[in-house]
PDB file of C-alpha atoms in Angstrom:
ATOM      1  CA  MET A   9      30.750 -42.674  17.006  1.00 29.00           C
ATOM      2  CA  ASP A  10      33.085 -40.635  14.803  1.00 31.00           C
ATOM      3  CA  SER A  11      31.498 -39.327  11.626  1.00 36.00           C
ATOM      4  CA  PHE A  12      32.696 -37.413   8.604  1.00 40.00           C
ATOM      5  CA  LEU A  13      29.488 -35.413   8.527  1.00 43.00           C
ATOM      6  CA  PRO A  14      27.848 -33.488  11.355  1.00 41.00           C
ATOM      7  CA  PRO A  15      24.669 -35.001  12.830  1.00 45.00           C
ATOM      8  CA  PRO A  16      21.288 -34.104  11.313  1.00 45.00           C
ATOM      9  CA  VAL A  17      19.823 -30.804  12.451  1.00 43.00           C
ATOM     10  CA  ALA A  18      16.249 -29.626  12.787  1.00 41.00           C
ATOM     11  CA  SER A  19      16.615 -26.742  10.325  1.00 44.00           C
ATOM     12  CA  ALA A  20      18.873 -25.705   7.485  1.00 42.00           C
ATOM     13  CA  ALA A  21      22.086 -23.974   8.528  1.00 45.00           C
ATOM     14  CA  SER A  22      23.665 -21.121   6.596  1.00 58.00           C
ATOM     15  CA  ALA A  23      26.608 -23.163   5.315  1.00 76.00           C
ATOM     16  CA  PRO A  24      25.660 -25.639   2.550  1.00 86.00           C
ATOM     17  CA  LEU A  25      26.094 -29.327   3.210  1.00 91.00           C
ATOM     18  CA  VAL A  26      26.722 -30.056  -0.485  1.00 94.00           C
ATOM     19  CA  GLU A  27      28.219 -27.609  -2.953  1.00 94.00           C
ATOM     20  CA  PHE A  28      29.070 -27.950  -6.658  1.00 95.00           C
ATOM     21  CA  ASP A  29      31.311 -25.147  -7.898  1.00 94.00           C
ATOM     22  CA  HIS A  30      31.534 -25.076 -11.723  1.00 95.00           C
ATOM     23  CA  VAL A  31      31.786 -28.865 -11.915  1.00 95.00           C
ATOM     24  CA  SER A  32      32.299 -30.691 -15.206  1.00 95.00           C
ATOM     25  CA  ARG A  33      32.833 -34.408 -15.803  1.00 94.00           C
ATOM     26  CA  GLN A  34      34.217 -35.582 -19.129  1.00 91.00           C
ATOM     27  CA  PHE A  35      34.428 -39.241 -20.154  1.00 88.00           C
ATOM     28  CA  GLY A  36      36.824 -39.785 -23.024  1.00 80.00           C
ATOM     29  CA  SER A  37      37.042 -37.305 -25.874  1.00 76.00           C
ATOM     30  CA  PHE A  38      33.360 -36.889 -26.654  1.00 74.00           C
ATOM     31  CA  ARG A  39      31.043 -37.639 -23.728  1.00 81.00           C
ATOM     32  CA  LEU A  40      30.443 -34.722 -21.379  1.00 87.00           C
ATOM     33  CA  ALA A  41      28.388 -36.057 -18.455  1.00 91.00           C
ATOM     34  CA  LEU A  42      28.280 -32.715 -16.603  1.00 94.00           C
ATOM     35  CA  ALA A  43      29.003 -29.246 -17.967  1.00 93.00           C
ATOM     36  CA  ASP A  44      29.844 -26.367 -15.600  1.00 93.00           C
ATOM     37  CA  VAL A  45      27.283 -27.337 -12.946  1.00 93.00           C
ATOM     38  CA  SER A  46      26.972 -25.167  -9.829  1.00 93.00           C
ATOM     39  CA  PHE A  47      24.468 -25.498  -6.972  1.00 93.00           C
ATOM     40  CA  ARG A  48      24.241 -25.635  -3.190  1.00 92.00           C
ATOM     41  CA  VAL A  49      22.155 -27.875  -0.947  1.00 92.00           C
ATOM     42  CA  GLY A  50      21.435 -26.779   2.598  1.00 90.00           C
ATOM     43  CA  ARG A  51      21.123 -28.997   5.647  1.00 88.00           C
ATOM     44  CA  GLY A  52      17.734 -30.673   5.903  1.00 87.00           C
ATOM     45  CA  GLU A  53      16.731 -29.901   2.318  1.00 90.00           C
ATOM     46  CA  LEU A  54      14.866 -32.345   0.105  1.00 91.00           C
ATOM     47  CA  VAL A  55      16.155 -31.920  -3.452  1.00 91.00           C
ATOM     48  CA  LEU A  56      15.033 -33.769  -6.570  1.00 90.00           C
ATOM     49  CA  LEU A  57      17.523 -34.206  -9.420  1.00 91.00           C
ATOM     50  CA  THR A  58      15.335 -34.668 -12.458  1.00 89.00           C
ATOM     51  CA  GLY A  59      15.957 -35.299 -16.128  1.00 88.00           C
ATOM     52  CA  PRO A  60      15.915 -38.068 -18.731  1.00 87.00           C
ATOM     53  CA  SER A  61      18.277 -41.019 -18.786  1.00 85.00           C
ATOM     54  CA  GLY A  62      21.809 -39.819 -19.472  1.00 86.00           C
ATOM     55  CA  ALA A  63      21.170 -36.306 -18.155  1.00 89.00           C
ATOM     56  CA  GLY A  64      23.903 -36.624 -15.508  1.00 91.00           C
ATOM     57  CA  LYS A  65      21.814 -37.342 -12.397  1.00 92.00           C
ATOM     58  CA  SER A  66      23.757 -40.438 -11.315  1.00 92.00           C
ATOM     59  CA  THR A  67      27.050 -38.675 -12.006  1.00 94.00           C
ATOM     60  CA  VAL A  68      26.094 -35.947  -9.526  1.00 95.00           C
ATOM     61  CA  LEU A  69      25.454 -38.505  -6.788  1.00 95.00           C
ATOM     62  CA  GLN A  70      28.650 -40.429  -7.584  1.00 93.00           C
ATOM     63  CA  LEU A  71      30.692 -37.245  -7.288  1.00 95.00           C
ATOM     64  CA  ILE A  72      29.145 -36.428  -3.909  1.00 95.00           C
ATOM     65  CA  ALA A  73      29.999 -39.908  -2.611  1.00 92.00           C
ATOM     66  CA  ALA A  74      33.559 -39.706  -4.016  1.00 91.00           C
ATOM     67  CA  LEU A  75      32.825 -42.683  -6.263  1.00 90.00           C
ATOM     68  CA  ASP A  76      34.050 -40.490  -9.106  1.00 92.00           C
ATOM     69  CA  ALA A  77      36.022 -37.243  -9.377  1.00 93.00           C
ATOM     70  CA  PRO A  78      35.267 -34.123 -11.417  1.00 94.00           C
ATOM     71  CA  THR A  79      37.303 -33.293 -14.493  1.00 94.00           C
ATOM     72  CA  SER A  80      37.160 -29.662 -13.402  1.00 94.00           C
ATOM     73  CA  GLY A  81      35.524 -27.681 -10.624  1.00 95.00           C
ATOM     74  CA  VAL A  82      35.068 -28.548  -6.967  1.00 96.00           C
ATOM     75  CA  VAL A  83      32.592 -30.763  -5.105  1.00 96.00           C
ATOM     76  CA  ARG A  84      32.375 -29.991  -1.393  1.00 94.00           C
ATOM     77  CA  VAL A  85      30.604 -31.978   1.308  1.00 93.00           C
ATOM     78  CA  ALA A  86      30.436 -30.383   4.751  1.00 90.00           C
ATOM     79  CA  GLY A  87      32.919 -27.801   3.486  1.00 89.00           C
ATOM     80  CA  GLN A  88      35.551 -30.293   2.342  1.00 90.00           C
ATOM     81  CA  ASP A  89      36.699 -30.875  -1.235  1.00 93.00           C
ATOM     82  CA  VAL A  90      35.898 -34.575  -1.600  1.00 91.00           C
ATOM     83  CA  SER A  91      38.356 -35.094  -4.465  1.00 88.00           C
ATOM     84  CA  ARG A  92      41.190 -33.986  -2.172  1.00 89.00           C
ATOM     85  CA  LEU A  93      40.341 -36.238   0.758  1.00 89.00           C
ATOM     86  CA  ARG A  94      43.035 -38.510   2.105  1.00 90.00           C
ATOM     87  CA  LYS A  95      42.523 -42.080   0.913  1.00 88.00           C
ATOM     88  CA  ALA A  96      41.716 -43.213   4.460  1.00 88.00           C
ATOM     89  CA  ALA A  97      38.981 -40.570   4.778  1.00 89.00           C
ATOM     90  CA  VAL A  98      36.980 -41.679   1.732  1.00 89.00           C
ATOM     91  CA  PRO A  99      35.419 -44.777   3.382  1.00 86.00           C
ATOM     92  CA  LEU A 100      34.508 -42.620   6.376  1.00 83.00           C
ATOM     93  CA  LEU A 101      32.766 -40.170   4.043  1.00 87.00           C
ATOM     94  CA  ARG A 102      30.741 -42.960   2.427  1.00 85.00           C
ATOM     95  CA  ARG A 103      29.829 -44.561   5.741  1.00 82.00           C
ATOM     96  CA  SER A 104      28.445 -41.242   6.908  1.00 82.00           C
ATOM     97  CA  MET A 105      26.004 -41.195   3.978  1.00 91.00           C
ATOM     98  CA  GLY A 106      22.969 -43.323   3.291  1.00 91.00           C
ATOM     99  CA  ILE A 107      22.993 -44.511  -0.322  1.00 91.00           C
ATOM    100  CA  VAL A 108      19.955 -46.070  -2.021  1.00 89.00           C
ATOM    101  CA  LEU A 109      20.130 -47.581  -5.518  1.00 84.00           C
ATOM    102  CA  GLN A 110      17.518 -48.795  -8.028  1.00 83.00           C
ATOM    103  CA  ASP A 111      18.309 -52.355  -6.974  1.00 87.00           C
ATOM    104  CA  PRO A 112      17.791 -52.705  -3.203  1.00 89.00           C
ATOM    105  CA  MET A 113      20.661 -55.254  -3.143  1.00 91.00           C
ATOM    106  CA  LEU A 114      19.314 -57.035  -0.062  1.00 94.00           C
ATOM    107  CA  LEU A 115      20.977 -60.275   1.004  1.00 95.00           C
ATOM    108  CA  ASP A 116      18.508 -63.160   0.773  1.00 94.00           C
ATOM    109  CA  ASP A 117      20.461 -65.407   3.162  1.00 94.00           C
ATOM    110  CA  ARG A 118      19.156 -63.367   6.117  1.00 95.00           C
ATOM    111  CA  ASP A 119      15.949 -61.622   7.124  1.00 96.00           C
ATOM    112  CA  VAL A 120      15.128 -57.975   6.589  1.00 96.00           C
ATOM    113  CA  LEU A 121      16.112 -56.956  10.118  1.00 96.00           C
ATOM    114  CA  ALA A 122      19.551 -58.536   9.713  1.00 96.00           C
ATOM    115  CA  ASN A 123      19.989 -56.760   6.369  1.00 97.00           C
ATOM    116  CA  VAL A 124      19.258 -53.402   7.954  1.00 96.00           C
ATOM    117  CA  MET A 125      21.554 -54.112  10.913  1.00 96.00           C
ATOM    118  CA  LEU A 126      24.515 -54.863   8.664  1.00 95.00           C
ATOM    119  CA  PRO A 127      25.865 -51.313   8.050  1.00 93.00           C
ATOM    120  CA  ALA A 128      25.810 -50.605  11.789  1.00 93.00           C
ATOM    121  CA  LEU A 129      27.646 -53.838  12.576  1.00 95.00           C
ATOM    122  CA  VAL A 130      30.283 -53.071   9.942  1.00 91.00           C
ATOM    123  CA  THR A 131      31.051 -49.774  11.686  1.00 89.00           C
ATOM    124  CA  GLY A 132      31.516 -51.515  15.050  1.00 91.00           C
ATOM    125  CA  VAL A 133      28.140 -50.872  16.664  1.00 94.00           C
ATOM    126  CA  PRO A 134      27.347 -53.612  19.261  1.00 96.00           C
ATOM    127  CA  VAL A 135      24.759 -56.167  18.164  1.00 97.00           C
ATOM    128  CA  ALA A 136      22.082 -55.073  20.649  1.00 96.00           C
ATOM    129  CA  GLU A 137      22.361 -51.418  19.650  1.00 96.00           C
ATOM    130  CA  ALA A 138      22.461 -52.307  15.947  1.00 95.00           C
ATOM    131  CA  ARG A 139      19.232 -54.277  16.391  1.00 95.00           C
ATOM    132  CA  THR A 140      17.576 -51.362  18.199  1.00 95.00           C
ATOM    133  CA  ARG A 141      18.686 -48.934  15.490  1.00 94.00           C
ATOM    134  CA  ALA A 142      17.509 -51.277  12.736  1.00 95.00           C
ATOM    135  CA  GLN A 143      14.089 -51.710  14.307  1.00 94.00           C
ATOM    136  CA  ALA A 144      13.724 -47.926  14.622  1.00 93.00           C
ATOM    137  CA  ALA A 145      14.839 -47.442  11.005  1.00 92.00           C
ATOM    138  CA  LEU A 146      12.368 -50.044   9.763  1.00 93.00           C
ATOM    139  CA  GLU A 147       9.580 -48.357  11.699  1.00 91.00           C
ATOM    140  CA  ARG A 148      10.464 -45.000  10.146  1.00 86.00           C
ATOM    141  CA  ALA A 149      10.467 -46.639   6.707  1.00 87.00           C
ATOM    142  CA  GLY A 150       7.037 -48.172   7.276  1.00 86.00           C
ATOM    143  CA  LEU A 151       8.119 -51.762   7.930  1.00 89.00           C
ATOM    144  CA  ALA A 152       7.371 -52.022  11.639  1.00 85.00           C
ATOM    145  CA  GLU A 153       5.394 -55.277  11.451  1.00 89.00           C
ATOM    146  CA  ALA A 154       7.238 -58.294  12.844  1.00 88.00           C
ATOM    147  CA  THR A 155       6.150 -60.423   9.887  1.00 88.00           C
ATOM    148  CA  LEU A 156       7.968 -58.029   7.566  1.00 89.00           C
ATOM    149  CA  ARG A 157      11.050 -57.517   9.755  1.00 91.00           C
ATOM    150  CA  HIS A 158      11.661 -61.233   9.973  1.00 93.00           C
ATOM    151  CA  ALA A 159      10.827 -62.115   6.376  1.00 95.00           C
ATOM    152  CA  ARG A 160      13.457 -62.888   3.775  1.00 96.00           C
ATOM    153  CA  PRO A 161      13.736 -60.141   1.130  1.00 95.00           C
ATOM    154  CA  ARG A 162      12.325 -62.362  -1.628  1.00 94.00           C
ATOM    155  CA  ALA A 163       9.039 -62.548   0.317  1.00 95.00           C
ATOM    156  CA  LEU A 164       8.553 -58.785   0.120  1.00 93.00           C
ATOM    157  CA  SER A 165       7.008 -56.741  -2.663  1.00 91.00           C
ATOM    158  CA  GLY A 166       9.211 -54.426  -4.722  1.00 90.00           C
ATOM    159  CA  GLY A 167       8.049 -51.409  -2.742  1.00 89.00           C
ATOM    160  CA  GLU A 168       8.696 -53.170   0.573  1.00 92.00           C
ATOM    161  CA  GLN A 169      12.185 -54.156  -0.555  1.00 93.00           C
ATOM    162  CA  GLN A 170      12.939 -50.542  -1.437  1.00 90.00           C
ATOM    163  CA  ARG A 171      11.634 -49.441   1.970  1.00 90.00           C
ATOM    164  CA  ALA A 172      14.005 -51.945   3.563  1.00 94.00           C
ATOM    165  CA  ALA A 173      16.833 -50.412   1.536  1.00 93.00           C
ATOM    166  CA  LEU A 174      15.813 -46.973   2.839  1.00 91.00           C
ATOM    167  CA  ALA A 175      15.886 -48.282   6.396  1.00 93.00           C
ATOM    168  CA  ARG A 176      19.349 -49.734   5.802  1.00 94.00           C
ATOM    169  CA  ALA A 177      20.487 -46.359   4.434  1.00 92.00           C
ATOM    170  CA  ILE A 178      19.523 -44.500   7.621  1.00 91.00           C
ATOM    171  CA  VAL A 179      20.535 -47.076  10.245  1.00 93.00           C
ATOM    172  CA  ASN A 180      23.840 -45.264  10.849  1.00 91.00           C
ATOM    173  CA  ARG A 181      21.953 -41.972  11.300  1.00 89.00           C
ATOM    174  CA  PRO A 182      23.458 -40.135   8.328  1.00 91.00           C
ATOM    175  CA  ALA A 183      23.124 -36.403   7.783  1.00 89.00           C
ATOM    176  CA  LEU A 184      22.881 -37.038   4.021  1.00 94.00           C
ATOM    177  CA  VAL A 185      20.887 -39.580   2.004  1.00 94.00           C
ATOM    178  CA  LEU A 186      21.524 -40.078  -1.723  1.00 95.00           C
ATOM    179  CA  ALA A 187      18.861 -42.013  -3.618  1.00 92.00           C
ATOM    180  CA  ASP A 188      19.506 -42.951  -7.257  1.00 91.00           C
ATOM    181  CA  GLU A 189      16.243 -43.709  -9.096  1.00 88.00           C
ATOM    182  CA  PRO A 190      14.745 -45.453  -6.034  1.00 88.00           C
ATOM    183  CA  VAL A 191      11.301 -45.800  -7.645  1.00 83.00           C
ATOM    184  CA  ALA A 192      12.335 -46.780 -11.178  1.00 81.00           C
ATOM    185  CA  HIS A 193      10.757 -50.240 -11.011  1.00 79.00           C
ATOM    186  CA  LEU A 194       7.782 -49.484  -8.772  1.00 81.00           C
ATOM    187  CA  ASP A 195       4.141 -48.779  -9.535  1.00 82.00           C
ATOM    188  CA  ALA A 196       2.707 -45.326  -8.863  1.00 82.00           C
ATOM    189  CA  ALA A 197       1.352 -46.142  -5.401  1.00 82.00           C
ATOM    190  CA  ALA A 198       4.588 -47.722  -4.207  1.00 82.00           C
ATOM    191  CA  ALA A 199       6.632 -44.864  -5.694  1.00 83.00           C
ATOM    192  CA  ALA A 200       4.501 -42.297  -3.889  1.00 83.00           C
ATOM    193  CA  GLY A 201       5.109 -44.170  -0.633  1.00 83.00           C
ATOM    194  CA  ILE A 202       8.868 -44.103  -1.143  1.00 84.00           C
ATOM    195  CA  PHE A 203       8.833 -40.369  -1.879  1.00 86.00           C
ATOM    196  CA  ALA A 204       6.708 -39.762   1.217  1.00 85.00           C
ATOM    197  CA  THR A 205       9.224 -41.683   3.328  1.00 85.00           C
ATOM    198  CA  LEU A 206      12.116 -39.649   1.916  1.00 87.00           C
ATOM    199  CA  ALA A 207      10.171 -36.472   2.704  1.00 86.00           C
ATOM    200  CA  GLN A 208       9.815 -37.670   6.301  1.00 85.00           C
ATOM    201  CA  PHE A 209      13.593 -38.133   6.497  1.00 86.00           C
ATOM    202  CA  SER A 210      14.023 -34.538   5.348  1.00 87.00           C
ATOM    203  CA  ALA A 211      11.472 -33.301   7.874  1.00 86.00           C
ATOM    204  CA  ALA A 212      13.556 -34.988  10.584  1.00 85.00           C
ATOM    205  CA  GLY A 213      16.604 -32.928   9.526  1.00 87.00           C
ATOM    206  CA  VAL A 214      18.293 -35.304   7.083  1.00 89.00           C
ATOM    207  CA  THR A 215      19.475 -33.804   3.788  1.00 92.00           C
ATOM    208  CA  VAL A 216      18.025 -35.877   0.930  1.00 93.00           C
ATOM    209  CA  LEU A 217      19.012 -35.823  -2.752  1.00 94.00           C
ATOM    210  CA  VAL A 218      16.905 -37.993  -5.044  1.00 92.00           C
ATOM    211  CA  ALA A 219      17.769 -38.664  -8.679  1.00 92.00           C
ATOM    212  CA  THR A 220      14.564 -39.469 -10.551  1.00 88.00           C
ATOM    213  CA  HIS A 221      13.334 -39.301 -14.128  1.00 80.00           C
ATOM    214  CA  ALA A 222       9.711 -38.998 -13.010  1.00 70.00           C
ATOM    215  CA  VAL A 223       7.788 -37.731  -9.989  1.00 67.00           C
ATOM    216  CA  PRO A 224       4.612 -39.632  -9.044  1.00 59.00           C
ATOM    217  CA  ALA A 225       1.406 -37.631  -9.418  1.00 58.00           C
ATOM    218  CA  ALA A 226       0.472 -38.423  -5.807  1.00 51.00           C
ATOM    219  CA  PHE A 227       3.557 -36.603  -4.513  1.00 56.00           C
ATOM    220  CA  ASN A 228       2.029 -33.319  -3.374  1.00 58.00           C
ATOM    221  CA  LEU A 229       5.021 -31.683  -1.695  1.00 59.00           C
ATOM    222  CA  THR A 230       7.067 -28.998  -3.434  1.00 59.00           C
ATOM    223  CA  PRO A 231      10.733 -29.728  -2.782  1.00 68.00           C
ATOM    224  CA  ARG A 232      13.500 -27.917  -4.565  1.00 83.00           C
ATOM    225  CA  VAL A 233      14.147 -29.297  -8.046  1.00 87.00           C
ATOM    226  CA  LEU A 234      17.408 -29.329  -9.990  1.00 90.00           C
ATOM    227  CA  ALA A 235      16.618 -30.251 -13.582  1.00 90.00           C
ATOM    228  CA  LEU A 236      19.429 -31.663 -15.721  1.00 92.00           C
ATOM    229  CA  ALA A 237      19.495 -31.982 -19.491  1.00 90.00           C
ATOM    230  CA  ALA A 238      22.525 -33.301 -21.376  1.00 89.00           C
ATOM    231  CA  GLY A 239      24.722 -32.570 -18.366  1.00 91.00           C
ATOM    232  CA  ARG A 240      23.614 -28.961 -18.018  1.00 92.00           C
ATOM    233  CA  LEU A 241      21.684 -27.652 -15.051  1.00 90.00           C
ATOM    234  CA  GLN A 242      18.433 -25.740 -14.969  1.00 82.00           C
ATOM    235  CA  THR A 243      16.999 -24.862 -11.565  1.00 68.00           C
ATOM    236  CA  ALA A 244      13.291 -24.755 -10.757  1.00 55.00           C
ATOM    237  CA  SER A 245      11.414 -23.690  -7.650  1.00 51.00           C
ATOM    238  CA  ALA A 246       8.565 -26.129  -8.158  1.00 48.00           C
ATOM    239  CA  LEU A 247       8.078 -29.667  -9.381  1.00 47.00           C
ATOM    240  CA  PRO A 248       8.539 -30.285 -13.107  1.00 47.00           C
ATOM    241  CA  GLU A 249       5.626 -31.470 -15.177  1.00 48.00           C
ATOM    242  CA  ARG A 250       4.675 -34.856 -13.830  1.00 45.00           C
ATOM    243  CA  ALA A 251       5.079 -37.969 -15.926  1.00 43.00           C
TER     244      ALA A 251
END
């Protein structure tokens, strides 16, 4: 299957997968969402974008997915300036990413397995292969039980719904997963489970960027942290103080 991004790799390569080069994003005359932000993310890295509401975390993810364009500076994904992509290439870029939002946005007219299969079917994957991929993705996300796979989304807990959204995000085997506040509405235990699942994706070679205002205390890994405040970037080598 053709893909904008290269397949996941077992270890980080020298060339960054995501690069921000002096990126700013201005909305109107007064609101500066990002101010001269520069960073690089290597292949297979797990990176947390932290900061309070309005810090610019979601803007970073939207720029990577070409859902928005920088006012100045360059955003590169796999070496390509995403703001200069041909119009026809933008959907291909987005399909090659797994995107997870605060709201899982699962369709309640079908079961969880069918929800997870949907992105693969949209890209032309045969039904049997899409089902196999979806089952594997659900297993990786911790929803291997048949009672969960065949349940309607409304029958799942909030944490289980978010796990289903994670499975849907990886069903097309992306090299890059973007998660925007995926634990915002979950309790501490469920949030820790989601972070652990994202860490497993990274360990398998998937690059993962997570926008989050808080890191659960049970999360004992030390991923790279990019801390944002009022659109300006501060880098840290360890987790920020936990909320």
